[in-house]
Coordinates of C-alpha atoms in Angstrom, one line a residue:
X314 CA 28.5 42.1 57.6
X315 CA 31.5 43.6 59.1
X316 CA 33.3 46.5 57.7
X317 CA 36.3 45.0 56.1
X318 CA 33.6 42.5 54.1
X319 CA 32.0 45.5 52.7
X320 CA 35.2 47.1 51.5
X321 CA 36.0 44.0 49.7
X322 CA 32.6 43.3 48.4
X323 CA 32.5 46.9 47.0
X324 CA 36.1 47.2 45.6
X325 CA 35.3 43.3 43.9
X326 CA 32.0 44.4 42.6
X327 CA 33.2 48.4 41.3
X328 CA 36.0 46.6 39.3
X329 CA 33.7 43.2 38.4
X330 CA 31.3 45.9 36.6
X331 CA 33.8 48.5 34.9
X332 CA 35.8 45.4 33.3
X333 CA 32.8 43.1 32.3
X334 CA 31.2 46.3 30.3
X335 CA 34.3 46.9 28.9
X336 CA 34.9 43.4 27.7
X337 CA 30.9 43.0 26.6
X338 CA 31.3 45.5 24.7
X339 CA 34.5 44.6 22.8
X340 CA 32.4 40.8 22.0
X341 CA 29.6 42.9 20.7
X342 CA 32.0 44.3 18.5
X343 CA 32.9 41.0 17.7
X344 CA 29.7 39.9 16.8
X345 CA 28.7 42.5 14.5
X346 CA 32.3 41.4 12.7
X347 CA 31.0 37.8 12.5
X348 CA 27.6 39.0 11.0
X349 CA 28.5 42.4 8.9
X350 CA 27.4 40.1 6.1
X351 CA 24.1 39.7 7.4
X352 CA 23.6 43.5 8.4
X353 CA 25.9 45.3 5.8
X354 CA 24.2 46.4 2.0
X355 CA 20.5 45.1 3.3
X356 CA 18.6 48.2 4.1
X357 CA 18.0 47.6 7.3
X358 CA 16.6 50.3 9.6
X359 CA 18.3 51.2 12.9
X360 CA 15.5 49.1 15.1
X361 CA 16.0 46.1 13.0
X362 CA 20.1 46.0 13.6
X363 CA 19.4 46.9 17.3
X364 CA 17.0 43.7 17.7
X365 CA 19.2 41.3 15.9
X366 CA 22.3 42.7 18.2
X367 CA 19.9 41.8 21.2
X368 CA 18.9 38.7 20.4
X369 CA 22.5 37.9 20.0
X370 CA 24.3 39.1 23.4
X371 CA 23.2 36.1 25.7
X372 CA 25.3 34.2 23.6
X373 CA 28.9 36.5 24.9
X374 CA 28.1 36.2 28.6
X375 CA 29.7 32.5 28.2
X376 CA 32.9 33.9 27.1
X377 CA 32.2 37.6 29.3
X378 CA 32.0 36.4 32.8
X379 CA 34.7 34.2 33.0
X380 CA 37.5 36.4 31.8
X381 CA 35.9 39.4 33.6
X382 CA 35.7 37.6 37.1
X383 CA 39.8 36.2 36.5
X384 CA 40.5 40.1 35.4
X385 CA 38.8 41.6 38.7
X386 CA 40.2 39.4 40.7
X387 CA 43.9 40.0 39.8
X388 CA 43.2 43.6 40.0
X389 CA 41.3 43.5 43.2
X390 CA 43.5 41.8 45.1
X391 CA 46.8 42.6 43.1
X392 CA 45.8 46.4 44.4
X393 CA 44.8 45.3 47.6
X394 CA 48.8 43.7 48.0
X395 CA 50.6 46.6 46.1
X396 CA 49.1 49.3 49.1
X397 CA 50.3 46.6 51.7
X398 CA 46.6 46.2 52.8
X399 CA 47.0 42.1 53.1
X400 CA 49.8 43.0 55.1
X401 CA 48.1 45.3 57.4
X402 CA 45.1 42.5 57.2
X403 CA 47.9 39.9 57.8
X404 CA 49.3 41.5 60.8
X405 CA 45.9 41.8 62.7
X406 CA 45.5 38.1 62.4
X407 CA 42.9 38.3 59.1
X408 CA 44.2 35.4 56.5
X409 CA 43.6 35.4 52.6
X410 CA 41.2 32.5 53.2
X411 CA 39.2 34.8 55.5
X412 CA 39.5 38.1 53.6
X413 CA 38.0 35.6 50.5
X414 CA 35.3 34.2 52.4
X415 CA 32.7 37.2 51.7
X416 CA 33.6 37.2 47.8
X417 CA 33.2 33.3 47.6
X418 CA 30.0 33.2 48.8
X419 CA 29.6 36.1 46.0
X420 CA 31.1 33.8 43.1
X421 CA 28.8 31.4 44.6
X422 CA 25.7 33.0 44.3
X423 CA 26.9 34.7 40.7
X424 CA 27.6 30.7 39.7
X425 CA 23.7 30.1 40.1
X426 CA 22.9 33.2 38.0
X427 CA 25.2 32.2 35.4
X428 CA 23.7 28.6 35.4
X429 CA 20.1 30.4 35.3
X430 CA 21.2 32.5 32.3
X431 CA 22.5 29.4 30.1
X432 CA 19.8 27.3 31.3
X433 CA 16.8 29.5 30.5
X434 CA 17.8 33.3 28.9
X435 CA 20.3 31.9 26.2
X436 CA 18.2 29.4 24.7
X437 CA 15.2 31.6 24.4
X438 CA 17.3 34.3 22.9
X439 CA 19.0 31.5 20.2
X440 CA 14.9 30.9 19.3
X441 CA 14.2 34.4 19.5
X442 CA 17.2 35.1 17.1
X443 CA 16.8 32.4 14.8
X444 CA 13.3 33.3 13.8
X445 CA 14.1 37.1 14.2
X446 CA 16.6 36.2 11.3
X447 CA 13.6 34.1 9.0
X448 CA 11.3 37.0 9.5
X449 CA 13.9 39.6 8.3
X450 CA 14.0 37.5 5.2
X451 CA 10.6 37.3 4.6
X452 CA 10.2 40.5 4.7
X453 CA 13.4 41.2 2.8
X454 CA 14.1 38.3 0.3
X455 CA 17.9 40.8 -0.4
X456 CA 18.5 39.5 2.5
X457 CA 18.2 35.7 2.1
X458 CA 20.8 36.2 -0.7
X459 CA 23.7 38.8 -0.7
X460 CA 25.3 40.1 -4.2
X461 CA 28.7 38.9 -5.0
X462 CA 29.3 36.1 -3.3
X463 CA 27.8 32.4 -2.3
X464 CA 25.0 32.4 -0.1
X465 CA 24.2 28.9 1.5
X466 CA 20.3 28.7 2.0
X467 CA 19.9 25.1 3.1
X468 CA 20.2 22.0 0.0
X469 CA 21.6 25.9 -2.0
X470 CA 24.2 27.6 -2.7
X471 CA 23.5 30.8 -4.5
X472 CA 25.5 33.9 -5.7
X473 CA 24.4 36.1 -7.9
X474 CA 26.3 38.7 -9.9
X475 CA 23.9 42.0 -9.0
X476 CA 21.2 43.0 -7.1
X477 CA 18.6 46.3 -8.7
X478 CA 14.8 46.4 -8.1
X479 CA 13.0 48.4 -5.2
X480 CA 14.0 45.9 -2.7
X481 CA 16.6 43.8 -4.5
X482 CA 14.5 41.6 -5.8
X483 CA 15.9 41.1 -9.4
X484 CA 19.0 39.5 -9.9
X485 CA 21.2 39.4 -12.8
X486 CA 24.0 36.5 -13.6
X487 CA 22.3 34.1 -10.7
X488 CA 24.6 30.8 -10.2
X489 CA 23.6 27.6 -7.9
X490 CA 24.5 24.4 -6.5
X491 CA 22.2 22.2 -5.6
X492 CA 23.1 19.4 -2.8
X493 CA 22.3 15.8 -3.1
X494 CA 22.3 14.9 0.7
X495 CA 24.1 16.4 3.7
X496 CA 27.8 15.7 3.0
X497 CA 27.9 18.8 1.1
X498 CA 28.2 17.1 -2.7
X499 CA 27.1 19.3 -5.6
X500 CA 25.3 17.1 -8.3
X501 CA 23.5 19.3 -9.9
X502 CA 24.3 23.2 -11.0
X503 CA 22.2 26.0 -12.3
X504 CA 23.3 29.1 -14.0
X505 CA 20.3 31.6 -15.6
X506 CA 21.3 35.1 -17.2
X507 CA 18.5 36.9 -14.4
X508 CA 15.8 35.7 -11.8
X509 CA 13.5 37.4 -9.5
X510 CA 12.5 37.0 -5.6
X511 CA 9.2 36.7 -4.6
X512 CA 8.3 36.4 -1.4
X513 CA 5.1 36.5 1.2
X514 CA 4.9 37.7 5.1
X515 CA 2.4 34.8 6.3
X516 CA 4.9 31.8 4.0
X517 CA 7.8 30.5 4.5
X518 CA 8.7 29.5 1.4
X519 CA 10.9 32.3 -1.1
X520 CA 10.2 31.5 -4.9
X521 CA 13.1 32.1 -7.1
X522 CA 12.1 32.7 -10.5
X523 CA 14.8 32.0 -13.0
X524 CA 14.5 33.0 -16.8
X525 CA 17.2 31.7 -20.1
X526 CA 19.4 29.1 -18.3
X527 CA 21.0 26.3 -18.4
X528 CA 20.9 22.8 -15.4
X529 CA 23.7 20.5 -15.3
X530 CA 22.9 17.3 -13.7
X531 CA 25.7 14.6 -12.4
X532 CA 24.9 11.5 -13.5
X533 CA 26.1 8.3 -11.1
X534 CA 26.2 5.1 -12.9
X535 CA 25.5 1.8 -11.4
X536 CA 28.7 0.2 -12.6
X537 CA 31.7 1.0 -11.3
X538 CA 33.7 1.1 -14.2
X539 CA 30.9 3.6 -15.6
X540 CA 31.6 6.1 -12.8
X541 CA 35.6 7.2 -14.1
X542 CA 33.9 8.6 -17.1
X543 CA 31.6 11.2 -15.0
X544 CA 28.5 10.9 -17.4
X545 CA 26.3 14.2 -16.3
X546 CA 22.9 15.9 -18.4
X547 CA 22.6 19.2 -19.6
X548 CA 19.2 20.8 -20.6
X549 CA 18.0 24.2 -21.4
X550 CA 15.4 26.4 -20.0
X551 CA 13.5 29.5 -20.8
X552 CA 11.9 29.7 -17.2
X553 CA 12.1 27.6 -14.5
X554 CA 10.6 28.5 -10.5
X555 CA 12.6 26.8 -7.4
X556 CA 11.1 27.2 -3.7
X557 CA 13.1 27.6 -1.2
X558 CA 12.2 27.3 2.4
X559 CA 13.5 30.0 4.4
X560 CA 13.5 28.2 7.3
X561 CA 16.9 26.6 5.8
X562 CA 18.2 30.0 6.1
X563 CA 19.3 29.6 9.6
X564 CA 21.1 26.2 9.6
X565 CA 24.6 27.5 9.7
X566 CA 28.1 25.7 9.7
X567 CA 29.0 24.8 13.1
X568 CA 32.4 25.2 12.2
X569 CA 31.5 28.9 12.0
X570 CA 31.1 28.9 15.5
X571 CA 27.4 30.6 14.4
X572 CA 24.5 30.4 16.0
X573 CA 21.0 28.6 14.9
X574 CA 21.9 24.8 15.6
X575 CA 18.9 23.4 17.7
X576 CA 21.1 22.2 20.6
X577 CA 21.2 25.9 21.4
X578 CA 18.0 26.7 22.2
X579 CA 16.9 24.1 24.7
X580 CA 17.6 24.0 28.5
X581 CA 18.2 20.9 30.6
X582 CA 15.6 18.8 31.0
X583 CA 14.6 19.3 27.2
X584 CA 18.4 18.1 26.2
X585 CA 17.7 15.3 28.2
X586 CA 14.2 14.7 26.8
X587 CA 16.1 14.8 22.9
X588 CA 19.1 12.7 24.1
X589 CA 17.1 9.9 25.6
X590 CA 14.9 10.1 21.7
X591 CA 18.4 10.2 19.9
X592 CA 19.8 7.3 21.7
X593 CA 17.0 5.0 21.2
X594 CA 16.7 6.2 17.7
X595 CA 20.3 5.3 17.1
X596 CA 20.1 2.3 18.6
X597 CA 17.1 1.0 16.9
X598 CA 18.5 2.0 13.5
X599 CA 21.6 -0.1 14.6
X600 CA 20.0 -3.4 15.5
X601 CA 17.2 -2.8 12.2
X602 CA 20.5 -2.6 9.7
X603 CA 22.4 -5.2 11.6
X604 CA 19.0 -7.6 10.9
X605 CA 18.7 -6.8 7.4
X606 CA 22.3 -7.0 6.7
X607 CA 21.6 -10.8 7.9
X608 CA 19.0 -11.4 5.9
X609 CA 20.8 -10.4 3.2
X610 CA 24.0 -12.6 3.4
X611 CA 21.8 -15.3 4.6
X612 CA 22.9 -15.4 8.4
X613 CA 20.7 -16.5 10.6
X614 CA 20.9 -17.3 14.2
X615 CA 22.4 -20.1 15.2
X616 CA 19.9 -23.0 16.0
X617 CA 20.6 -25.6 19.3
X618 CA 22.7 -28.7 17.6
X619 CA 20.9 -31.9 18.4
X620 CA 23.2 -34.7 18.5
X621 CA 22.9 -37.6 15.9
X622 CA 24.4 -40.1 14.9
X623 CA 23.8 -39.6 11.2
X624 CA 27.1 -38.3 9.9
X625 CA 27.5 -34.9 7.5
X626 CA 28.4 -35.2 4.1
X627 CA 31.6 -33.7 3.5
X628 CA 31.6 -30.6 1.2
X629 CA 34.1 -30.8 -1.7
X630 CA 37.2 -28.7 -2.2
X631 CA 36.4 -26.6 -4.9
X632 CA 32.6 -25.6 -4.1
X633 CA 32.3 -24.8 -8.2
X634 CA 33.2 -28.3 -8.9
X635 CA 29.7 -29.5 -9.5
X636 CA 28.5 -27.1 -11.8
X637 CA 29.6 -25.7 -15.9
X638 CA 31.4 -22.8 -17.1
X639 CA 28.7 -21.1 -17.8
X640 CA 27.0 -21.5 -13.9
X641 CA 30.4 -21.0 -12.5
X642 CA 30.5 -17.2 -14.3
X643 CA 27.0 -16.6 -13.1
X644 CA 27.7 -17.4 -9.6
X645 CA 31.0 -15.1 -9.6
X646 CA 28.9 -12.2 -11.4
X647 CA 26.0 -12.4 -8.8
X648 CA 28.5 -12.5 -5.6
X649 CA 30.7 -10.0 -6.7
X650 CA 27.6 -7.8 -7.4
X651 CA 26.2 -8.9 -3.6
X652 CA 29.4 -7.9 -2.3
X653 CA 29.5 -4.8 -4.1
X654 CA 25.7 -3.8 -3.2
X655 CA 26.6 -4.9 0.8
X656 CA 29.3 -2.8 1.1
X657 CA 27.9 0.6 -0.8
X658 CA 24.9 -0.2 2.0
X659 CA 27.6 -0.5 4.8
X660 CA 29.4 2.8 4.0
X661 CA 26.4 4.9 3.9
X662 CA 25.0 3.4 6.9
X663 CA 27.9 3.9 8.5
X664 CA 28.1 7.8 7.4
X665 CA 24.2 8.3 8.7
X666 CA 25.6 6.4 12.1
X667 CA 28.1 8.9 12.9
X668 CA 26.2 12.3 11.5
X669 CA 23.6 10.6 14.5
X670 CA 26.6 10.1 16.8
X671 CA 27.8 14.0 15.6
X672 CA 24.5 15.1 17.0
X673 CA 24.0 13.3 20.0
X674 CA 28.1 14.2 20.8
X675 CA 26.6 18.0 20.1
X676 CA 23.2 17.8 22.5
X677 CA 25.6 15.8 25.3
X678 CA 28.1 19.0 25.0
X679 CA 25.3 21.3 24.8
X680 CA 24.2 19.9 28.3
X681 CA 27.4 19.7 29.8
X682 CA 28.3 23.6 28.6
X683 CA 25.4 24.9 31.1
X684 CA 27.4 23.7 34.1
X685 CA 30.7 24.4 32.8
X686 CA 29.7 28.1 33.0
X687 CA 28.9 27.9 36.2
X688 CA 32.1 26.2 37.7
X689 CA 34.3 28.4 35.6
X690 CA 33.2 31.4 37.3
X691 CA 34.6 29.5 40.5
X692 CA 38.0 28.5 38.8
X693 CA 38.6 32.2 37.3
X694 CA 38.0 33.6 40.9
X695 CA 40.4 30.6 42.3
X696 CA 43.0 31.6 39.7
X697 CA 42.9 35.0 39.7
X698 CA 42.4 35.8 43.7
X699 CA 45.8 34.3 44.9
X700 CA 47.2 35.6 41.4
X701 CA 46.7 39.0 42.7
X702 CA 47.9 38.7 45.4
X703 CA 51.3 37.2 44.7
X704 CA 52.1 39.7 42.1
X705 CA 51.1 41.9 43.9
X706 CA 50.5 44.8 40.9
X707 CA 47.2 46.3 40.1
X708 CA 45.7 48.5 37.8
X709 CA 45.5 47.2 34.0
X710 CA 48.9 46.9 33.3
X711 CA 50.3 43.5 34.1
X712 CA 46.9 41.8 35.0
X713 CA 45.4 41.9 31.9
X714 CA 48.5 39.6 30.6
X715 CA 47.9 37.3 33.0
X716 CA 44.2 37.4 32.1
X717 CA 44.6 37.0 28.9
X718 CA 47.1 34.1 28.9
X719 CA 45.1 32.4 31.0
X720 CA 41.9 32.8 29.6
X721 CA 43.1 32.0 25.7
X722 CA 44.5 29.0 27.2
X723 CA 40.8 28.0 29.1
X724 CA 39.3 28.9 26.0
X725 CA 41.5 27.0 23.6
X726 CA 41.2 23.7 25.8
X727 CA 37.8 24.2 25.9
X728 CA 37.2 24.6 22.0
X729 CA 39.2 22.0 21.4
X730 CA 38.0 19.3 23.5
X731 CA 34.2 20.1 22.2
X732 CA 35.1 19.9 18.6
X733 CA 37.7 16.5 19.2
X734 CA 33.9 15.3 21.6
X735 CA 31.8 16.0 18.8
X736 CA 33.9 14.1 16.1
X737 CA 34.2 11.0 18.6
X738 CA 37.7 11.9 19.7
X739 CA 36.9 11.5 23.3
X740 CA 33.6 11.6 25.4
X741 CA 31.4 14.7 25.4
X742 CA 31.9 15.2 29.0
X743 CA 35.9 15.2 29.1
X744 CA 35.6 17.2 25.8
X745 CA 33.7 19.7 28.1
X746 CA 35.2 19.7 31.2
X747 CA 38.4 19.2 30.0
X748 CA 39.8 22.9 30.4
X749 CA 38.2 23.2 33.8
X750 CA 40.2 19.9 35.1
X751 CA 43.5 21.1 33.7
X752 CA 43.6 24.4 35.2
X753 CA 42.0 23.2 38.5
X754 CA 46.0 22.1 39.6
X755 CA 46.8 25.3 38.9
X756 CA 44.4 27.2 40.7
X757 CA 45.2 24.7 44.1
X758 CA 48.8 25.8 43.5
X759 CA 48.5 29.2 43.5
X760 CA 45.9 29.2 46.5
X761 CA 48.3 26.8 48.2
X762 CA 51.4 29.7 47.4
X763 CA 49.6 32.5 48.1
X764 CA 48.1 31.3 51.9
X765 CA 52.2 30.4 52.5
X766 CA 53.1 34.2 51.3
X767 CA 55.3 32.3 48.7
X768 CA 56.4 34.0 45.4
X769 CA 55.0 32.8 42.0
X770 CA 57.8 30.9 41.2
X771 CA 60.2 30.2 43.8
X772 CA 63.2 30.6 42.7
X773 CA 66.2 29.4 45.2
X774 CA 64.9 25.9 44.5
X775 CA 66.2 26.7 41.1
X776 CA 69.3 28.7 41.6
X777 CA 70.2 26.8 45.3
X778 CA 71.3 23.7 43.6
X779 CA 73.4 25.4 41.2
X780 CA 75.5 27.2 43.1
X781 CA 75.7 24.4 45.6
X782 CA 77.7 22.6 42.2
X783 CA 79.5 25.3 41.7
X784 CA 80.8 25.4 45.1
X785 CA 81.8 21.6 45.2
X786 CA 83.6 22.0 41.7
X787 CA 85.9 25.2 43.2
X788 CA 86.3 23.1 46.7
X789 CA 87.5 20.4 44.7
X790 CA 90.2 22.3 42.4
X791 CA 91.0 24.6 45.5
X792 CA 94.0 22.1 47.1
X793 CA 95.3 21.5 43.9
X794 CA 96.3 25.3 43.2
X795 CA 97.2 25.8 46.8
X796 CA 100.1 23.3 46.1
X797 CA 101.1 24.7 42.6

C-alpha cells in the first residue's frame, strides 16, 4: 500500500469512527425515548435497563452507517479540498478516481459486514430482545401493565387507575377492551373496582384476578335491520380470572416503527423458507374459497356441448311466472338472504386475503432490507466523496447540512416506499429499493462534476443566457436613440 493510500485510509477511518459514535449514540438516545414507557416507573435494576438497551442497538446500525459513511466522506474529502491537497494530488497526475480507489475497496469490504450484521446479528438480537422483554414480565407482571394509561397486551387493552403492592401487583380502577379478531374492534369491555397480578417464572401465562365489576358485551344481530339498534349484554360479577398470555406482550404496532414483528428475526434463507409457506398458503386459501363460493351459487364447470338436434325449450320471460304469491315471496326471501350471506363471506375473505398479502409484502421487504443496507453504504460514499470535494469545506459546519438533507431525504423515500409496498401500493422490491434508485442519478452526477473539477451547480449556464437577452434587447433599442 503506498503512502498516499494510507493517509487516506487513516484520515477516512479516524473521521468514519468519531462520527458513527457520535451518531450511535444520539439513536440510543432515541431508543430509550421510544421505550421510556417500558423502562420508566418499573423498578428495574441498572443490569436489567443495560440488557434491554443491548439487545436493542443492532437495530440503529441500519439507520448509523449510512449517514455516518455520507458524513465522513464530505468531511474527508471536503478537508482534503479546502487545504488544496487534491490540487497538489491533481498536479502530480493522481485523479479523484485514483485517490478513491483505496476507500472503495474499503466501502466494499464494510458493504459485506453490513450485509453480515442484518443477515445474522440483527435477527438474533430482535429474538434475543423479544424474549428478554417476556421474561422481564414474568418476573415483573408491573411491567406487563403500566398505571395510567392503556396497555395493549395482545386480544387487551388494559389501563388501570393505580398500581400499590410489593411489586405492583394490585390494581385499583382496572378498565379493558377485549378484541374480537385482528382489525382492532372492541366487542366486549370490562371495568372492576380492583384486580390482582399473578404470575409464575417457568409459565407464560399472567392471571388477572378481577373482583366487583361489571362486562359489557356487543351483541351483532343476524338481521341487518337488527344491527342500527346496537343490542349489547351487561352482567355483573363478584370475581372473575382472565389469562393472558405474555407472549402477546411483544406483538407491537408496526406503525410504531417497534420492534417484535417475526419478520425481524430471521435471515435470508429462512425468509425465503416462510415466503415460499405464505405463498402457497395464500394461494391454496384462494382457489379453496373460489371452489366453495361455486358450490354455493351453483356454478359448476362448464361441461363439452354435444351437438343434437333436439331443440331447447325456451325459458319464459318472467322466470316467477309459473309459480303463486306465496312461492314467489319465498324465492325473493331465500335469494336475497343467499346474496346477503355470499357477500358478508366475500368481504371477510377478502380482509383475511390482504392481512396475508400485508404479511407476505412485510417478509418480501424484510428480505430485500438486508441488501439495501449493504448498497447504501456504497451510494452514501458515492454521494458524499465528490460532495466533498466540490464544496470544498470541512469540519462540521456545512457538511453536516448536506448530510442531513440528504440522508432525511434517503430515509423518507425509503419509509415511504416500505409502508406504500406493504399496503399493496407498489411491489415490495421498488418499495425497498426505491430511495437507493432515486439518488443513484445523483450520485453519477456529482462523480461525473467532481472528476471535471466542475462547481455544484454551474451557474453561467443559468446567468449566460440571460444576459445574452439582455444584450440583444439594448442592441436592438441602441439605433433608435442614436437617431433621436
Amino acid at each position: 500500500m503506498k503512502i498516499l493510500d494510507k493517509y487516506l485510509l487513516k484520515t477516512f477511518l479516524i473521521t468514519f469512527t468519531t462520527v458513527f459514535v457520535i451518531l450511535f449514540f444520539i439513536f440510543i438516545l432515541q431508543t430509550v425515548w421510544l421505550f421510556i414507557s417500558e423502562l420508566a416507573g418499573k423498578d428495574l435494576d441498572l443490569l436489567l435497563i443495560v440488557k434491554f438497551l443491548l439487545f436493542s442497538m443492532p437495530r440503529i446500525i441500519p439507520l448509523v452507517l449510512p449517514l455516518s459513511v455520507l458524513l465522513a466522506s464530505i468531511m474527508t474529502f471536503g478537508n482534503l479540498a479546502e487545504n488544496y491537497e487534491f490540487a497538489a494530488m491533481k498536479s502530480s497526475g493522481i485523479s479523484l478516481q485514483r485517490a478513491m480507489r483505496v476507500l472503495i475497496i474499503f466501502i466494499f469490504v464494510l458493504s459485506i459486514v453490513a450485509f453480515w450484521f442484518a443477515n445474522n446479528v440483527i435477527p438474533y438480537a430482535e429474538y434475543k430482545f423479544v424474549n428478554f422483554r417476556k421474561n422481564i414480565a414474568q418476573a415483573k407482571p408491573a411491567m406487563a401493565i403500566a398505571e395510567g394509561q392503556f396497555n395493549d397486551v395482545g386480544t387487551y387493552n388494559i389501563k388501570v387507575n393505580k398500581k400499590s403492592g410489593e411489586n405492583g401487583n394490585i390494581l385499583t380502577g382496572v378498565t379493558i377492551h377485549e378484541k374480537a379478531n385482528n382489525y382492532g374492534e372492541n366487542k366486549t369491555v370490562i371495568k372492576a373496582k380492583n384486580g390482582e397480578l399473578i404470575s409464575n417464572e417457568k409459565s407464560s401465562i399472567l392471571k388477572l384476578v378481577l373482583n366487583d365489576g361489571y362486562y359489557y358485551q356487543d351483541v351483532t344481530p343476524k338481521k341487518y335491520e337488527d344491527r342500527s339498534k346496537l343490542p349489547f349484554i351487561k352482567s355483573e360479577f363478584k370475581k372473575q380470572i382472565i389469562n393472558i398470555d405474555l407472549s402477546e406482550l411483544n406483538k407491537v404496532d408496526e406503525d410504531k416503527e417497534n420492534v417484535g414483528s417475526t419478520n425481524g428475526m430471521l435471515n435470508v434463507n429462512e425468509l425465503r423458507y416462510t415466503l415460499d409457506s405464505l405463498n402457497k398458503n395464500f394461494n391454496n386459501e384462494i382457489i379453496s374459497f373460489s371452489e366453495n363460493i361455486n358450490q354455493r351459487v351453483g356454478i359448476k364447470a362448464a361441461p363439452k356441448v354435444l351437438k343434437t338436434d333436439k331443440k331447447k325449450k325456451s325459458l319464459p320471460n318472467n322466470l316467477l311466472s309459473p309459480y303463486t304469491n306465496k312461492q314467489k315471496s319465498d324465492i325473493l326471501k331465500m335469494a336475497s338472504s343467499t346474496v346477503t350471506s355470499n357477500i358478508y363471506s366475500i368481504e371477510s375473505t377478502q380482509k383475511d386475503l390482504k392481512e396475508k398479502q400485508r404479511d407476505i409484502n412485510k417478509h418480501l421487504t424484510a428480505l430485500y432490507e438486508k441488501f439495501v443496507i449493504a448498497f447504501a453504504c456504497f451510494l452514501m460514499f458515492f454521494i458524499g466523496a465528490p460532495l466533498g470535494a466540490i464544496i470544498r469545506k470541512g469540519g462540521l459546519g456545512l457538511p453536516i447540512v448536506f448530510a442531513v438533507l440528504i440522508f432525511i431525504t434517503f430515509h423518507f423515500i425509503n419509509t415511504f416506499g416500505k409502508r406504500l409496498s406493504q399496503e399493496g401500493g407498489m411491489t415490495p422490491f421498488m418499495g425497498s429499493w426505491m430511495s437507493s434508485f432515486i439518488l443513484l442519478p445523483l450520485a453519477v452526477l456529482l462523480t461525473y462534476r467532481a472528476t471535471n473539477d466542475n462547481g455544484l451547480i454551474n451557474f453561467d449556464a443559468i446567468t449566460t443566457p440571460i444576459s445574452q437577452l439582455f444584450q440583444k434587447i439594448s442592441e436592438r433599442f441602441s439605433p433608435a436613440q442614436n437617431k433621436e
